[in-house]
mmCIF file of C-alpha atoms in Angstrom:
data_model
loop_
_atom_site.group_PDB
_atom_site.id
_atom_site.type_symbol
_atom_site.label_atom_id
_atom_site.label_comp_id
_atom_site.label_asym_id
_atom_site.label_seq_id
_atom_site.Cartn_x
_atom_site.Cartn_y
_atom_site.Cartn_z
ATOM 1 C CA MET A 1 41.869 43.584 50.779
ATOM 2 C CA THR A 2 38.391 43.948 49.206
ATOM 3 C CA ALA A 3 36.318 40.981 48.039
ATOM 4 C CA SER A 4 36.963 42.013 44.328
ATOM 5 C CA SER A 5 40.726 41.987 44.696
ATOM 6 C CA ASN A 6 40.558 38.227 45.740
ATOM 7 C CA ARG A 7 39.235 37.303 42.301
ATOM 8 C CA THR A 8 42.487 36.702 40.504
ATOM 9 C CA SER A 9 43.741 34.129 38.134
ATOM 10 C CA SER A 10 47.083 33.029 36.937
ATOM 11 C CA TRP A 11 46.620 35.669 34.244
ATOM 12 C CA GLY A 12 45.714 38.508 36.392
ATOM 13 C CA PRO A 13 42.585 39.818 37.873
ATOM 14 C CA ARG A 14 39.310 38.661 36.514
ATOM 15 C CA ILE A 15 36.652 41.037 35.241
ATOM 16 C CA VAL A 16 33.262 40.119 36.442
ATOM 17 C CA ARG A 17 30.315 41.413 34.299
ATOM 18 C CA PRO A 18 26.709 41.433 35.632
ATOM 19 C CA ALA A 19 24.452 38.702 34.543
ATOM 20 C CA TRP A 20 22.222 41.126 32.460
ATOM 21 C CA SER A 21 25.134 42.242 30.512
ATOM 22 C CA ARG A 22 25.925 38.689 29.110
ATOM 23 C CA ALA A 23 22.170 38.262 28.267
ATOM 24 C CA ALA A 24 22.206 41.491 26.582
ATOM 25 C CA ILE A 25 25.379 40.564 24.317
ATOM 26 C CA THR A 26 23.795 37.066 23.674
ATOM 27 C CA PHE A 27 20.538 38.699 22.510
ATOM 28 C CA SER A 28 22.409 41.337 20.567
ATOM 29 C CA ILE A 29 24.435 38.576 18.393
ATOM 30 C CA ALA A 30 21.136 36.564 17.826
ATOM 31 C CA ALA A 31 19.162 39.591 16.765
ATOM 32 C CA ILE A 32 22.112 40.563 14.256
ATOM 33 C CA ALA A 33 22.179 37.058 12.922
ATOM 34 C CA ILE A 34 18.448 36.906 12.372
ATOM 35 C CA LEU A 35 18.228 40.261 10.621
ATOM 36 C CA SER A 36 21.343 39.350 8.389
ATOM 37 C CA LEU A 37 19.466 36.267 7.310
ATOM 38 C CA SER A 38 16.216 37.941 6.629
ATOM 39 C CA CYS A 39 17.918 40.478 4.546
ATOM 40 C CA THR A 40 19.219 37.761 2.189
ATOM 41 C CA GLN A 41 17.238 36.650 -0.824
ATOM 42 C CA LEU A 42 16.835 32.869 -1.269
ATOM 43 C CA GLU A 43 17.174 31.730 -4.913
ATOM 44 C CA LYS A 44 15.436 28.743 -6.208
ATOM 45 C CA PRO A 45 17.938 26.479 -7.960
ATOM 46 C CA GLU A 46 17.742 26.129 -11.680
ATOM 47 C CA PRO A 47 15.895 23.027 -12.670
ATOM 48 C CA GLN A 48 18.260 20.493 -14.147
ATOM 49 C CA PRO A 49 17.349 17.932 -16.578
ATOM 50 C CA PHE A 50 17.568 14.225 -15.570
ATOM 51 C CA PHE A 51 20.978 12.932 -16.771
ATOM 52 C CA ALA A 52 20.076 9.564 -18.104
ATOM 53 C CA GLU A 53 17.276 7.699 -19.867
ATOM 54 C CA THR A 54 15.207 5.278 -18.183
ATOM 55 C CA SER A 55 14.015 2.054 -19.342
ATOM 56 C CA PRO A 56 12.202 -0.812 -17.688
ATOM 57 C CA PRO A 57 14.229 -3.875 -16.779
ATOM 58 C CA LYS A 58 14.324 -6.677 -19.512
ATOM 59 C CA ILE A 59 12.883 -9.210 -16.972
ATOM 60 C CA GLN A 60 9.486 -7.941 -15.562
ATOM 61 C CA GLU A 61 8.774 -9.634 -12.218
ATOM 62 C CA PHE A 62 6.432 -8.868 -9.377
ATOM 63 C CA ARG A 63 7.385 -9.675 -5.679
ATOM 64 C CA TRP A 64 4.739 -9.864 -3.121
ATOM 65 C CA SER A 65 5.384 -10.723 0.640
ATOM 66 C CA ASN A 66 2.654 -12.871 1.733
ATOM 67 C CA GLY A 67 3.944 -14.249 5.001
ATOM 68 C CA LYS A 68 4.691 -17.767 3.866
ATOM 69 C CA LEU A 69 4.448 -19.582 0.570
ATOM 70 C CA PRO A 70 1.058 -20.849 -0.547
ATOM 71 C CA LYS A 71 0.641 -24.571 -0.947
ATOM 72 C CA SER A 72 -1.276 -24.210 -4.211
ATOM 73 C CA PHE A 73 -2.371 -21.557 -6.708
ATOM 74 C CA ASP A 74 -5.483 -23.581 -7.636
ATOM 75 C CA PRO A 75 -8.558 -21.682 -6.663
ATOM 76 C CA ALA A 76 -10.525 -24.893 -5.788
ATOM 77 C CA LEU A 77 -7.769 -25.999 -3.350
ATOM 78 C CA ALA A 78 -7.296 -22.516 -1.619
ATOM 79 C CA SER A 79 -8.977 -22.666 1.832
ATOM 80 C CA ALA A 80 -7.161 -20.155 3.964
ATOM 81 C CA PRO A 81 -4.382 -17.525 3.642
ATOM 82 C CA PRO A 82 -2.002 -17.387 2.010
ATOM 83 C CA GLU A 83 -3.768 -19.442 -0.710
ATOM 84 C CA THR A 84 -6.807 -17.380 -0.774
ATOM 85 C CA ASP A 85 -4.823 -14.107 -0.693
ATOM 86 C CA VAL A 86 -3.026 -15.238 -3.832
ATOM 87 C CA VAL A 87 -6.300 -16.506 -5.559
ATOM 88 C CA ARG A 88 -7.999 -13.293 -4.868
ATOM 89 C CA ALA A 89 -5.251 -11.389 -6.473
ATOM 90 C CA LEU A 90 -4.960 -13.583 -9.499
ATOM 91 C CA TYR A 91 -8.584 -14.368 -10.259
ATOM 92 C CA GLU A 92 -11.654 -12.303 -10.441
ATOM 93 C CA GLY A 93 -15.033 -13.899 -9.492
ATOM 94 C CA LEU A 94 -18.490 -13.364 -10.991
ATOM 95 C CA THR A 95 -19.041 -10.711 -8.162
ATOM 96 C CA GLU A 96 -16.644 -9.093 -5.687
ATOM 97 C CA THR A 97 -17.638 -7.536 -2.136
ATOM 98 C CA ASP A 98 -17.089 -3.909 -1.733
ATOM 99 C CA PRO A 99 -14.806 -3.549 1.241
ATOM 100 C CA ALA A 100 -16.569 -0.317 2.567
ATOM 101 C CA THR A 101 -20.114 -1.461 2.286
ATOM 102 C CA LEU A 102 -19.838 -5.100 2.119
ATOM 103 C CA GLN A 103 -22.221 -5.299 -0.783
ATOM 104 C CA GLU A 104 -21.979 -7.290 -3.899
ATOM 105 C CA VAL A 105 -20.494 -5.501 -6.760
ATOM 106 C CA ALA A 106 -19.719 -6.350 -10.262
ATOM 107 C CA GLY A 107 -16.677 -8.619 -11.234
ATOM 108 C CA VAL A 108 -16.411 -10.614 -14.241
ATOM 109 C CA ALA A 109 -20.369 -10.360 -14.359
ATOM 110 C CA GLU A 110 -21.630 -6.924 -15.199
ATOM 111 C CA SER A 111 -24.991 -7.822 -13.992
ATOM 112 C CA TRP A 112 -26.895 -10.688 -12.457
ATOM 113 C CA SER A 113 -30.535 -11.433 -11.646
ATOM 114 C CA SER A 114 -32.516 -14.225 -9.955
ATOM 115 C CA THR A 115 -35.970 -15.993 -10.351
ATOM 116 C CA ASP A 116 -38.530 -15.255 -7.773
ATOM 117 C CA ASP A 117 -37.609 -18.469 -5.800
ATOM 118 C CA PHE A 118 -33.753 -17.931 -6.075
ATOM 119 C CA LYS A 119 -33.226 -21.227 -7.640
ATOM 120 C CA THR A 120 -31.938 -19.899 -10.985
ATOM 121 C CA TRP A 121 -29.523 -17.054 -11.299
ATOM 122 C CA THR A 122 -28.442 -15.519 -14.622
ATOM 123 C CA PHE A 123 -25.125 -13.688 -14.797
ATOM 124 C CA LYS A 124 -24.260 -11.356 -17.742
ATOM 125 C CA LEU A 125 -20.477 -11.518 -18.167
ATOM 126 C CA ARG A 126 -18.556 -8.440 -19.238
ATOM 127 C CA LYS A 127 -17.501 -8.364 -22.788
ATOM 128 C CA SER A 128 -14.107 -7.015 -21.741
ATOM 129 C CA ALA A 129 -13.456 -10.027 -19.458
ATOM 130 C CA LYS A 130 -10.546 -11.770 -20.786
ATOM 131 C CA TRP A 131 -7.814 -14.360 -19.593
ATOM 132 C CA SER A 132 -4.062 -13.197 -19.491
ATOM 133 C CA ASN A 133 -3.629 -14.807 -22.905
ATOM 134 C CA GLY A 134 -6.378 -12.412 -24.424
ATOM 135 C CA LYS A 135 -9.042 -15.204 -24.783
ATOM 136 C CA GLN A 136 -12.557 -14.320 -23.926
ATOM 137 C CA VAL A 137 -13.877 -15.616 -20.535
ATOM 138 C CA THR A 138 -16.877 -17.703 -21.205
ATOM 139 C CA ALA A 139 -19.706 -18.781 -18.716
ATOM 140 C CA ASN A 140 -18.775 -22.580 -19.637
ATOM 141 C CA GLU A 141 -15.523 -21.867 -17.770
ATOM 142 C CA PHE A 142 -17.443 -20.982 -14.556
ATOM 143 C CA VAL A 143 -19.482 -24.037 -14.747
ATOM 144 C CA ARG A 144 -16.518 -26.346 -15.453
ATOM 145 C CA ALA A 145 -14.733 -24.755 -12.259
ATOM 146 C CA TRP A 146 -17.783 -25.359 -10.013
ATOM 147 C CA LYS A 147 -18.212 -28.864 -11.303
ATOM 148 C CA ARG A 148 -14.507 -29.550 -10.717
ATOM 149 C CA LEU A 149 -14.837 -28.114 -7.202
ATOM 150 C CA VAL A 150 -17.391 -30.708 -6.374
ATOM 151 C CA GLN A 151 -15.547 -33.532 -8.139
ATOM 152 C CA LEU A 152 -12.426 -32.925 -5.906
ATOM 153 C CA GLY A 153 -14.380 -34.237 -3.008
ATOM 154 C CA ASP A 154 -12.516 -34.015 0.289
ATOM 155 C CA ARG A 155 -9.377 -32.466 -1.268
ATOM 156 C CA THR A 156 -11.108 -29.183 -1.211
ATOM 157 C CA ALA A 157 -12.536 -27.256 1.796
ATOM 158 C CA HIS A 158 -15.361 -25.403 -0.111
ATOM 159 C CA ARG A 159 -17.106 -28.280 -2.046
ATOM 160 C CA ASN A 160 -20.016 -28.053 0.488
ATOM 161 C CA LEU A 161 -20.647 -24.575 -0.534
ATOM 162 C CA LEU A 162 -22.061 -25.920 -3.972
ATOM 163 C CA SER A 163 -23.516 -29.141 -2.776
ATOM 164 C CA ASN A 164 -26.989 -27.814 -3.357
ATOM 165 C CA ILE A 165 -26.253 -26.315 -6.673
ATOM 166 C CA VAL A 166 -24.068 -28.677 -8.638
#
């Protein structure tokens, strides 16, 4: 008996092919598949119109995740996040800080100047600065807010910032 005749199974003698033959068959099948795919032309689907009208919801609400609930929305009482984050989102100051340059840029004030001794500052408010009710923002409202900040005394963490002004 030869070595090849020992290779039998319950169905009869088993045919043994060389490894290169199996690789050639696999390569041939893959090549035919790739060639057949490259011969087909892919068509773009026809654009379909959107099937429904859209309209905004009746109740307009804005949700903002700020970590935890703020204790107050009052700018005078805001001393740390999350209160200060909410105040900055709701109110615009006379000036803002540019996050890229850290330089002061216009806010409600479109321009500002000071005397040579820096004791008197003049802010020119934007004519387009309005409250949410459409009312014009005035300089008196800034003065009143700063005076209130000082009057709140120890209830606010920022009163000392204005102690030499008001």
